[in-house]
Each structure stands twice: as C-alpha cells, then as structure tokens.
Amino acid sequence: MRTQVAIIGSGPAGLLLGRLLELACVQSVILESRSRDYVLGRIRAGVLESGTVELLERAGVAKRLHEEALVHDSCGIAFAGGQLSIDLKGLTGKSVTVYGQTEVTHDLMNARAASGAPSVYEAEDVALHDFGGTSARVSYRHQGVAHEVACDFIAGCDGFHGVSRRSIPASALKIFERVYPFGWLGLLSDVPPPWHELIYANSDRGFALASLRSPTRVRCYVQCSLEDRVENWSDEQFWDEFRRRIGDEMAARVPNAPSIEKSIAPLRSFVAEPLRFGRLFLAGDAAHIVPPTGAKGLNLAASDVLYLYESLRSFYREKSERGLDEYSPRCLKRIWRAERFSWWMTSQLHRFPDDAFGRRMQETELEYLFESRAAQQSMAENYVGLPFEPMGGS
Ligand code: FAD
Ligand code: PHB
C-alpha cells in the first residue's frame, strides 16, 4: 500500500489530523493497535478550549458538539472554607466547552468512516522504517498477515506509550520530565451535577475536582496514592472522601450515586524535544504529557495537529518545506506554556508529602488568587487557552 501520510494512532490527535488532511485532499492511512471500541471506552479529558472547538468546526465535525456540549463562562477554586468563581468570560472574553474526549473521538471516527478514508484497527507490531531520508515505510500485522505502507511522512500520534517516539534514536531527543508523587482517582456517574461550574479544590486531605460531562453525568476526581488500586475504593468511600475535600459550599449537595467507571491515572509532566526526526513528526501525547489539572492535554494535542496539518498542506500545495522545518519550534512554544500552567495548577492544588514550606506557599498563592483580579486574569487567560502561533511567524 502507498499513501502520503501514515498516521500512527487513532486517538484525537491522529483522527483530527487525518480529517484535516482529507479536507485538503492529502491521503492518509491510520494504524491503531487497539480496537475501535477500546479506544472509545477510555474515559479521559472533558474541557475544550475555544481554539479546539474552532478547529473541530473547521474539520466539519462540530455539529453534535454544538447541540450537546455545555459552555462554561467560569470555573471555581475551593480553598480554606471559601469558594472563588473565576469569571473566565469577563476576564478574557472567552469560555470553555465541556464535551468529553470520548465524544470528540466518536465524531471524528464517524466522519472518517463516512468518507471511506482507510483506518486499520488492531494493527499489531507496528514498526517505523527509513524515516531519516526523503520517504518512509511502516510495517504491521493485521489478522496474522504482514503488511507494509510506503509513505512520504509518518505522523506519530500514538500517545505516551506508543512506538513512534521510541523509534527515534535516544541521542536525537532531549527529555524533560517531572513525575508527581500521587495520582487521580476518577469516577463517572449518571447523576445531574449539583455544580454549575467545574470546582478545583485544595483541601488538607488533598486535591479534588468536581467536573461533568452533560446535564445528567458527573465526572469527579480525588488525589490518591500511587499505590492505591481502584478495587480498594468503593463508590461510597469515594463520595465520602470527595465530600470532605470539595468545600463546605458543595459538600452537602454531593450525591452518593453509583459509578459507571472508575480509574486511576498517574500525574506526569514530560516533553521530548524536538518533535521531528527526518520524515517522522510527533504530535500530542507522543511528544508531551501534562498533568490533567489544567485540562490542557487534549487541547495541546489539537494545536500540534493544526500546526502539522498546515505544514503538510503547504508542502503538498506550495512544495515548501518551511512549515515542516518550523513545526517543532512552533509547537514547543505553546507546549512549554501549557506545561508551565499545568505544573503551576498541580503545584498549587495538591497535597505534597512532607513539604511544610510548600504548603505555606500554596496558602499564600491561593490567598493572592482570591484577592487579586490580576492573578485571576492570568489564570483565566491560560485556562481558556493561549492563542495559536501563526505559521511563518506572520
Ligand atoms: P492518545 O489519546 O493516547 O491516543 C494515542 C492512540 O495511539 C491510542 O488510541 C493508542 O491505542 C494508539 N497507540 C499506542 N501505541 C500504538 C502503536 N504502537 N501502534 C498503533 N497505535 C498505537 N487530559 C485532560 O485534559 N483531562 C483529563 O482528565 C485527562 N485524563 C487522562 C487520563 C489518562 C489515563 C490519560 C493517559 C490521559 C489523560 N488526559 C487527560 C490527557 C488526554 O486524554 C490526552 O492528552 C489526549 O488523549 C492526547 O491525545 P493523543 O491522540 O495524542 O493520544
Ligand atoms: C474532566 O472532566 O475529566 C476534567 C476536567 C478538567 C480537568 C481535568 C479533567 O482539569
């Protein structure tokens, strides 16, 4: 098989890239190691920046989003018995959109299926070859049969544990990493949310987040130990702990609703530089990870994809390699800003072991946030999403 761009991974990054390329008449094949149902069953992000929503509109996959998604003009911070509502809209003119990653993935998968563009699910032993030169190859096995795709470019959209980043010689990559000493236990439940905005809580017992997916579905998290196991948390224990952390204003209204999903995610900050090696381009979690506290992971994957799409379109339309050369530095500027914000949110809101000085810093920082409009504006500006970098710096 021959194609122009071989895309590894059918998460939001791979699917969105495939869709944008298709609209620009650039061919692609998506190779995904898991099944379609497995990919759709993963519960992950829930908050979209307005730039991400605009990109989904541009990709022609935002119809259901506009019918079903919830637009939030504020978000809350609970701390020391008080609750601050940050007026995102008033401070920045922008809102955020609550629409699950599962739904984004679903809409993109449906659009690809309707267009007939090729995707291979349950592709085994995906391996990248010869991408240091002027073309590349990807081999894989499907239902026991060996296949090979010859291509101009490979887009490594296969997440943090994927094969793409690992295929680049270690000496060509610089890795920056911070692993946090805790995780998030998340619970999904079909119950109407008693909160009208997301609430991020810093409590003496650790972090908690009240989020939602729809008018009838909540998503909540509590900071947990890395040794914790989902099986050790009954739904009742989760809600008891969540109530103790979320702040007095909300605690009495928290339901004891049964879970439909529970999972634990470790927290990590990670960046691999650069995002390009020859004909291989990394995008999304394959190149960087943020802790979920700032809701940036999915949004950052979307901006990488926009930049890669623009670079590839300019290559095919104008025979220009300039966009491809600029891809990595252009991405890294926005990546590091999102890394900074996610690290800051994580640092201010979680309980760190044996860190009395750090605790005082959190108290001081959050008091300042509660009192200063300037501090709230800075947080709001980052939370709603910083602007995309134009191509060619223009
Ligand atoms: P992914 O969504 O990881 O997609 C990569 C795809 O590549 C997957 O489908 C994978 O199966 C496939 N793949 C992997 N290896 C191979 C291979 N060898 N060959 C072919 N295919 C392969 N962000 C938030 O903002 N809020 C959250 O609450 C949140 N929770 C998260 C919880 C977890 C457990 C994780 C892992 C991430 C979470 N994130 C969250 C981050 C957000 O979901 C990611 O940033 C987003 O999924 C990135 O999209 P992606 O397409 O780059 O990667
Ligand atoms: C979620 O709804 O899953 C969610 C929302 C905001 C975050 C992280 C996760 O910062």
PDB file of C-alpha atoms in Angstrom, residues 107-297:
ATOM      1  CA  ASP A 107     -17.447  12.277  15.977  1.00  0.00           C
ATOM      2  CA  LEU A 108     -14.051  12.070  14.256  1.00  0.00           C
ATOM      3  CA  MET A 109     -14.284   8.280  13.808  1.00  0.00           C
ATOM      4  CA  ASN A 110     -17.758   8.631  12.272  1.00  0.00           C
ATOM      5  CA  ALA A 111     -16.547  11.313   9.849  1.00  0.00           C
ATOM      6  CA  ARG A 112     -13.633   9.110   8.767  1.00  0.00           C
ATOM      7  CA  ALA A 113     -15.841   6.060   8.339  1.00  0.00           C
ATOM      8  CA  ALA A 114     -18.317   8.112   6.241  1.00  0.00           C
ATOM      9  CA  SER A 115     -15.545   9.383   3.956  1.00  0.00           C
ATOM     10  CA  GLY A 116     -14.131   5.898   3.380  1.00  0.00           C
ATOM     11  CA  ALA A 117     -10.587   7.002   4.308  1.00  0.00           C
ATOM     12  CA  PRO A 118      -8.638   3.910   5.439  1.00  0.00           C
ATOM     13  CA  SER A 119      -8.093   3.032   9.119  1.00  0.00           C
ATOM     14  CA  VAL A 120      -6.709  -0.248  10.391  1.00  0.00           C
ATOM     15  CA  TYR A 121      -7.702  -1.155  13.959  1.00  0.00           C
ATOM     16  CA  GLU A 122      -5.963  -3.913  15.921  1.00  0.00           C
ATOM     17  CA  ALA A 123      -2.781  -3.420  13.877  1.00  0.00           C
ATOM     18  CA  GLU A 124      -0.061  -5.460  15.611  1.00  0.00           C
ATOM     19  CA  ASP A 125       3.718  -4.982  15.694  1.00  0.00           C
ATOM     20  CA  VAL A 126       3.578  -1.525  14.088  1.00  0.00           C
ATOM     21  CA  ALA A 127       7.173  -0.599  13.142  1.00  0.00           C
ATOM     22  CA  LEU A 128       8.568   2.575  11.556  1.00  0.00           C
ATOM     23  CA  HIS A 129      11.337   2.338   8.933  1.00  0.00           C
ATOM     24  CA  ASP A 130      13.682   4.579   6.898  1.00  0.00           C
ATOM     25  CA  PHE A 131      12.204   7.867   8.129  1.00  0.00           C
ATOM     26  CA  GLY A 132      15.640   9.517   8.281  1.00  0.00           C
ATOM     27  CA  GLY A 133      15.611  10.038   4.481  1.00  0.00           C
ATOM     28  CA  THR A 134      13.139  11.517   1.996  1.00  0.00           C
ATOM     29  CA  SER A 135      10.373   8.929   2.360  1.00  0.00           C
ATOM     30  CA  ALA A 136       9.397   6.302   4.913  1.00  0.00           C
ATOM     31  CA  ARG A 137       7.731   2.927   5.476  1.00  0.00           C
ATOM     32  CA  VAL A 138       5.541   1.455   8.188  1.00  0.00           C
ATOM     33  CA  SER A 139       5.082  -2.275   8.651  1.00  0.00           C
ATOM     34  CA  TYR A 140       2.418  -4.041  10.742  1.00  0.00           C
ATOM     35  CA  ARG A 141       0.484  -7.274  11.052  1.00  0.00           C
ATOM     36  CA  HIS A 142      -3.270  -7.497  10.804  1.00  0.00           C
ATOM     37  CA  GLN A 143      -5.221 -10.700  11.449  1.00  0.00           C
ATOM     38  CA  GLY A 144      -1.989 -12.624  11.140  1.00  0.00           C
ATOM     39  CA  VAL A 145      -0.976 -11.140   7.763  1.00  0.00           C
ATOM     40  CA  ALA A 146       2.106  -8.891   7.324  1.00  0.00           C
ATOM     41  CA  HIS A 147       1.553  -5.530   5.594  1.00  0.00           C
ATOM     42  CA  GLU A 148       3.656  -2.538   4.630  1.00  0.00           C
ATOM     43  CA  VAL A 149       2.714   1.083   3.882  1.00  0.00           C
ATOM     44  CA  ALA A 150       5.093   3.247   1.843  1.00  0.00           C
ATOM     45  CA  CYS A 151       4.613   6.966   2.575  1.00  0.00           C
ATOM     46  CA  ASP A 152       6.074  10.455   2.323  1.00  0.00           C
ATOM     47  CA  PHE A 153       5.661  11.193   6.037  1.00  0.00           C
ATOM     48  CA  ILE A 154       4.822   9.452   9.312  1.00  0.00           C
ATOM     49  CA  ALA A 155       2.732  11.272  11.930  1.00  0.00           C
ATOM     50  CA  GLY A 156       3.435   9.738  15.348  1.00  0.00           C
ATOM     51  CA  CYS A 157       0.091  10.319  17.138  1.00  0.00           C
ATOM     52  CA  ASP A 158       0.309   7.162  19.254  1.00  0.00           C
ATOM     53  CA  GLY A 159       0.316   8.625  22.744  1.00  0.00           C
ATOM     54  CA  PHE A 160       2.871   8.446  25.538  1.00  0.00           C
ATOM     55  CA  HIS A 161       3.378   4.655  25.385  1.00  0.00           C
ATOM     56  CA  GLY A 162       3.417   4.438  21.577  1.00  0.00           C
ATOM     57  CA  VAL A 163       6.138   3.202  19.251  1.00  0.00           C
ATOM     58  CA  SER A 164       6.857   6.461  17.373  1.00  0.00           C
ATOM     59  CA  ARG A 165       8.898   8.372  19.948  1.00  0.00           C
ATOM     60  CA  ARG A 166      10.733   5.167  20.883  1.00  0.00           C
ATOM     61  CA  SER A 167      11.751   4.708  17.216  1.00  0.00           C
ATOM     62  CA  ILE A 168      13.821   7.923  17.261  1.00  0.00           C
ATOM     63  CA  PRO A 169      17.460   7.391  18.314  1.00  0.00           C
ATOM     64  CA  ALA A 170      17.734   8.348  22.004  1.00  0.00           C
ATOM     65  CA  SER A 171      20.719  10.591  21.196  1.00  0.00           C
ATOM     66  CA  ALA A 172      18.488  12.757  18.953  1.00  0.00           C
ATOM     67  CA  LEU A 173      15.954  13.561  21.691  1.00  0.00           C
ATOM     68  CA  LYS A 174      16.180  15.670  24.814  1.00  0.00           C
ATOM     69  CA  ILE A 175      13.743  14.585  27.519  1.00  0.00           C
ATOM     70  CA  PHE A 176      12.354  16.844  30.256  1.00  0.00           C
ATOM     71  CA  GLU A 177      10.308  15.110  32.912  1.00  0.00           C
ATOM     72  CA  ARG A 178       8.679  15.510  36.322  1.00  0.00           C
ATOM     73  CA  VAL A 179       6.801  12.645  37.939  1.00  0.00           C
ATOM     74  CA  TYR A 180       4.436  13.667  40.750  1.00  0.00           C
ATOM     75  CA  PRO A 181       4.140  11.552  43.922  1.00  0.00           C
ATOM     76  CA  PHE A 182       0.367  10.969  43.536  1.00  0.00           C
ATOM     77  CA  GLY A 183      -2.363  10.105  41.053  1.00  0.00           C
ATOM     78  CA  TRP A 184      -6.020  10.923  40.388  1.00  0.00           C
ATOM     79  CA  LEU A 185      -8.828   8.504  41.097  1.00  0.00           C
ATOM     80  CA  GLY A 186     -11.677   9.403  38.716  1.00  0.00           C
ATOM     81  CA  LEU A 187     -15.325   8.362  38.955  1.00  0.00           C
ATOM     82  CA  LEU A 188     -18.011   8.724  36.283  1.00  0.00           C
ATOM     83  CA  SER A 189     -21.674   8.623  37.341  1.00  0.00           C
ATOM     84  CA  ASP A 190     -25.052   9.186  35.709  1.00  0.00           C
ATOM     85  CA  VAL A 191     -26.446  11.812  38.032  1.00  0.00           C
ATOM     86  CA  PRO A 192     -27.236  15.509  37.389  1.00  0.00           C
ATOM     87  CA  PRO A 193     -24.281  17.662  38.529  1.00  0.00           C
ATOM     88  CA  PRO A 194     -25.136  19.799  41.570  1.00  0.00           C
ATOM     89  CA  TRP A 195     -22.427  22.306  40.482  1.00  0.00           C
ATOM     90  CA  HIS A 196     -22.810  24.824  37.634  1.00  0.00           C
ATOM     91  CA  GLU A 197     -19.048  25.222  37.066  1.00  0.00           C
ATOM     92  CA  LEU A 198     -16.004  22.957  37.461  1.00  0.00           C
ATOM     93  CA  ILE A 199     -14.591  23.225  41.004  1.00  0.00           C
ATOM     94  CA  TYR A 200     -10.889  22.610  41.714  1.00  0.00           C
ATOM     95  CA  ALA A 201     -10.381  22.101  45.460  1.00  0.00           C
ATOM     96  CA  ASN A 202      -7.251  22.300  47.585  1.00  0.00           C
ATOM     97  CA  SER A 203      -8.027  20.717  50.966  1.00  0.00           C
ATOM     98  CA  ASP A 204      -5.926  19.473  53.868  1.00  0.00           C
ATOM     99  CA  ARG A 205      -6.802  15.923  52.750  1.00  0.00           C
ATOM    100  CA  GLY A 206      -5.627  16.534  49.172  1.00  0.00           C
ATOM    101  CA  PHE A 207      -6.974  17.706  45.826  1.00  0.00           C
ATOM    102  CA  ALA A 208     -10.490  17.105  44.471  1.00  0.00           C
ATOM    103  CA  LEU A 209     -12.163  18.133  41.219  1.00  0.00           C
ATOM    104  CA  ALA A 210     -15.887  18.362  40.533  1.00  0.00           C
ATOM    105  CA  SER A 211     -16.434  18.112  36.779  1.00  0.00           C
ATOM    106  CA  LEU A 212     -19.186  16.939  34.475  1.00  0.00           C
ATOM    107  CA  ARG A 213     -19.857  15.560  31.022  1.00  0.00           C
ATOM    108  CA  SER A 214     -23.502  16.534  30.440  1.00  0.00           C
ATOM    109  CA  PRO A 215     -26.589  17.764  32.350  1.00  0.00           C
ATOM    110  CA  THR A 216     -27.029  14.184  33.600  1.00  0.00           C
ATOM    111  CA  ARG A 217     -23.452  12.940  34.046  1.00  0.00           C
ATOM    112  CA  VAL A 218     -20.732  13.929  36.538  1.00  0.00           C
ATOM    113  CA  ARG A 219     -17.007  13.243  36.465  1.00  0.00           C
ATOM    114  CA  CYS A 220     -15.205  13.671  39.783  1.00  0.00           C
ATOM    115  CA  TYR A 221     -11.642  13.111  40.944  1.00  0.00           C
ATOM    116  CA  VAL A 222      -9.727  12.825  44.197  1.00  0.00           C
ATOM    117  CA  GLN A 223      -5.941  12.881  44.574  1.00  0.00           C
ATOM    118  CA  CYS A 224      -4.811   9.379  45.587  1.00  0.00           C
ATOM    119  CA  SER A 225      -1.646   7.497  46.392  1.00  0.00           C
ATOM    120  CA  LEU A 226       0.269   5.849  43.538  1.00  0.00           C
ATOM    121  CA  GLU A 227      -0.083   2.565  45.423  1.00  0.00           C
ATOM    122  CA  ASP A 228      -3.882   2.856  45.506  1.00  0.00           C
ATOM    123  CA  ARG A 229      -5.989   0.374  43.498  1.00  0.00           C
ATOM    124  CA  VAL A 230      -9.444   1.102  42.092  1.00  0.00           C
ATOM    125  CA  GLU A 231     -10.752  -2.116  43.732  1.00  0.00           C
ATOM    126  CA  ASN A 232      -9.857  -0.651  47.131  1.00  0.00           C
ATOM    127  CA  TRP A 233     -12.274   2.242  46.676  1.00  0.00           C
ATOM    128  CA  SER A 234     -15.992   1.550  46.950  1.00  0.00           C
ATOM    129  CA  ASP A 235     -18.277   4.209  45.453  1.00  0.00           C
ATOM    130  CA  GLU A 236     -19.353   5.164  48.966  1.00  0.00           C
ATOM    131  CA  GLN A 237     -15.739   5.641  50.111  1.00  0.00           C
ATOM    132  CA  PHE A 238     -15.057   7.786  47.046  1.00  0.00           C
ATOM    133  CA  TRP A 239     -18.016  10.087  47.707  1.00  0.00           C
ATOM    134  CA  ASP A 240     -17.187  10.349  51.435  1.00  0.00           C
ATOM    135  CA  GLU A 241     -13.650  11.430  50.613  1.00  0.00           C
ATOM    136  CA  PHE A 242     -14.810  13.742  47.840  1.00  0.00           C
ATOM    137  CA  ARG A 243     -17.273  15.462  50.244  1.00  0.00           C
ATOM    138  CA  ARG A 244     -14.534  16.037  52.804  1.00  0.00           C
ATOM    139  CA  ARG A 245     -12.397  17.793  50.182  1.00  0.00           C
ATOM    140  CA  ILE A 246     -14.700  19.714  47.848  1.00  0.00           C
ATOM    141  CA  GLY A 247     -15.543  22.536  50.262  1.00  0.00           C
ATOM    142  CA  ASP A 248     -18.454  23.227  52.598  1.00  0.00           C
ATOM    143  CA  GLU A 249     -20.486  25.075  49.982  1.00  0.00           C
ATOM    144  CA  MET A 250     -20.811  21.972  47.818  1.00  0.00           C
ATOM    145  CA  ALA A 251     -20.361  19.010  50.238  1.00  0.00           C
ATOM    146  CA  ALA A 252     -23.991  18.795  51.378  1.00  0.00           C
ATOM    147  CA  ARG A 253     -25.214  18.564  47.781  1.00  0.00           C
ATOM    148  CA  VAL A 254     -22.891  15.746  46.657  1.00  0.00           C
ATOM    149  CA  PRO A 255     -24.922  12.602  45.802  1.00  0.00           C
ATOM    150  CA  ASN A 256     -23.978   9.029  46.691  1.00  0.00           C
ATOM    151  CA  ALA A 257     -24.561   7.916  43.101  1.00  0.00           C
ATOM    152  CA  PRO A 258     -23.255   4.585  41.720  1.00  0.00           C
ATOM    153  CA  SER A 259     -20.231   4.734  39.427  1.00  0.00           C
ATOM    154  CA  ILE A 260     -20.289   3.621  35.783  1.00  0.00           C
ATOM    155  CA  GLU A 261     -16.485   3.830  35.555  1.00  0.00           C
ATOM    156  CA  LYS A 262     -13.576   4.308  37.966  1.00  0.00           C
ATOM    157  CA  SER A 263      -9.909   4.595  37.067  1.00  0.00           C
ATOM    158  CA  ILE A 264      -6.581   5.840  38.419  1.00  0.00           C
ATOM    159  CA  ALA A 265      -4.192   7.988  36.359  1.00  0.00           C
ATOM    160  CA  PRO A 266      -0.656   8.896  37.467  1.00  0.00           C
ATOM    161  CA  LEU A 267       0.406  12.554  37.055  1.00  0.00           C
ATOM    162  CA  ARG A 268       3.406  13.486  34.965  1.00  0.00           C
ATOM    163  CA  SER A 269       4.953  16.444  33.132  1.00  0.00           C
ATOM    164  CA  PHE A 270       7.012  15.349  30.098  1.00  0.00           C
ATOM    165  CA  VAL A 271       8.409  16.943  26.939  1.00  0.00           C
ATOM    166  CA  ALA A 272      10.540  15.314  24.213  1.00  0.00           C
ATOM    167  CA  GLU A 273      12.432  17.802  22.020  1.00  0.00           C
ATOM    168  CA  PRO A 274      12.446  18.138  19.047  1.00  0.00           C
ATOM    169  CA  LEU A 275       9.123  16.851  17.663  1.00  0.00           C
ATOM    170  CA  ARG A 276      10.647  15.977  14.287  1.00  0.00           C
ATOM    171  CA  PHE A 277      13.190  13.426  13.134  1.00  0.00           C
ATOM    172  CA  GLY A 278      13.536  13.384   9.325  1.00  0.00           C
ATOM    173  CA  ARG A 279      10.153  12.364   7.940  1.00  0.00           C
ATOM    174  CA  LEU A 280       8.686  11.453  11.329  1.00  0.00           C
ATOM    175  CA  PHE A 281       6.649  14.085  13.196  1.00  0.00           C
ATOM    176  CA  LEU A 282       5.395  13.559  16.761  1.00  0.00           C
ATOM    177  CA  ALA A 283       2.089  15.133  17.850  1.00  0.00           C
ATOM    178  CA  GLY A 284       0.037  15.077  21.062  1.00  0.00           C
ATOM    179  CA  ASP A 285       0.860  12.779  23.972  1.00  0.00           C
ATOM    180  CA  ALA A 286       3.524  11.019  21.875  1.00  0.00           C
ATOM    181  CA  ALA A 287       5.651  14.150  22.389  1.00  0.00           C
ATOM    182  CA  HIS A 288       4.434  15.602  25.674  1.00  0.00           C
ATOM    183  CA  ILE A 289       2.353  14.916  28.771  1.00  0.00           C
ATOM    184  CA  VAL A 290       0.820  17.407  31.168  1.00  0.00           C
ATOM    185  CA  PRO A 291      -0.809  16.585  34.479  1.00  0.00           C
ATOM    186  CA  PRO A 292      -4.594  16.907  33.898  1.00  0.00           C
ATOM    187  CA  THR A 293      -5.016  19.732  36.449  1.00  0.00           C
ATOM    188  CA  GLY A 294      -5.055  22.473  33.791  1.00  0.00           C
ATOM    189  CA  ALA A 295      -7.208  20.462  31.303  1.00  0.00           C
ATOM    190  CA  LYS A 296      -4.555  21.025  28.647  1.00  0.00           C
ATOM    191  CA  GLY A 297      -3.614  17.542  27.308  1.00  0.00           C
TER     192      GLY A 297
END
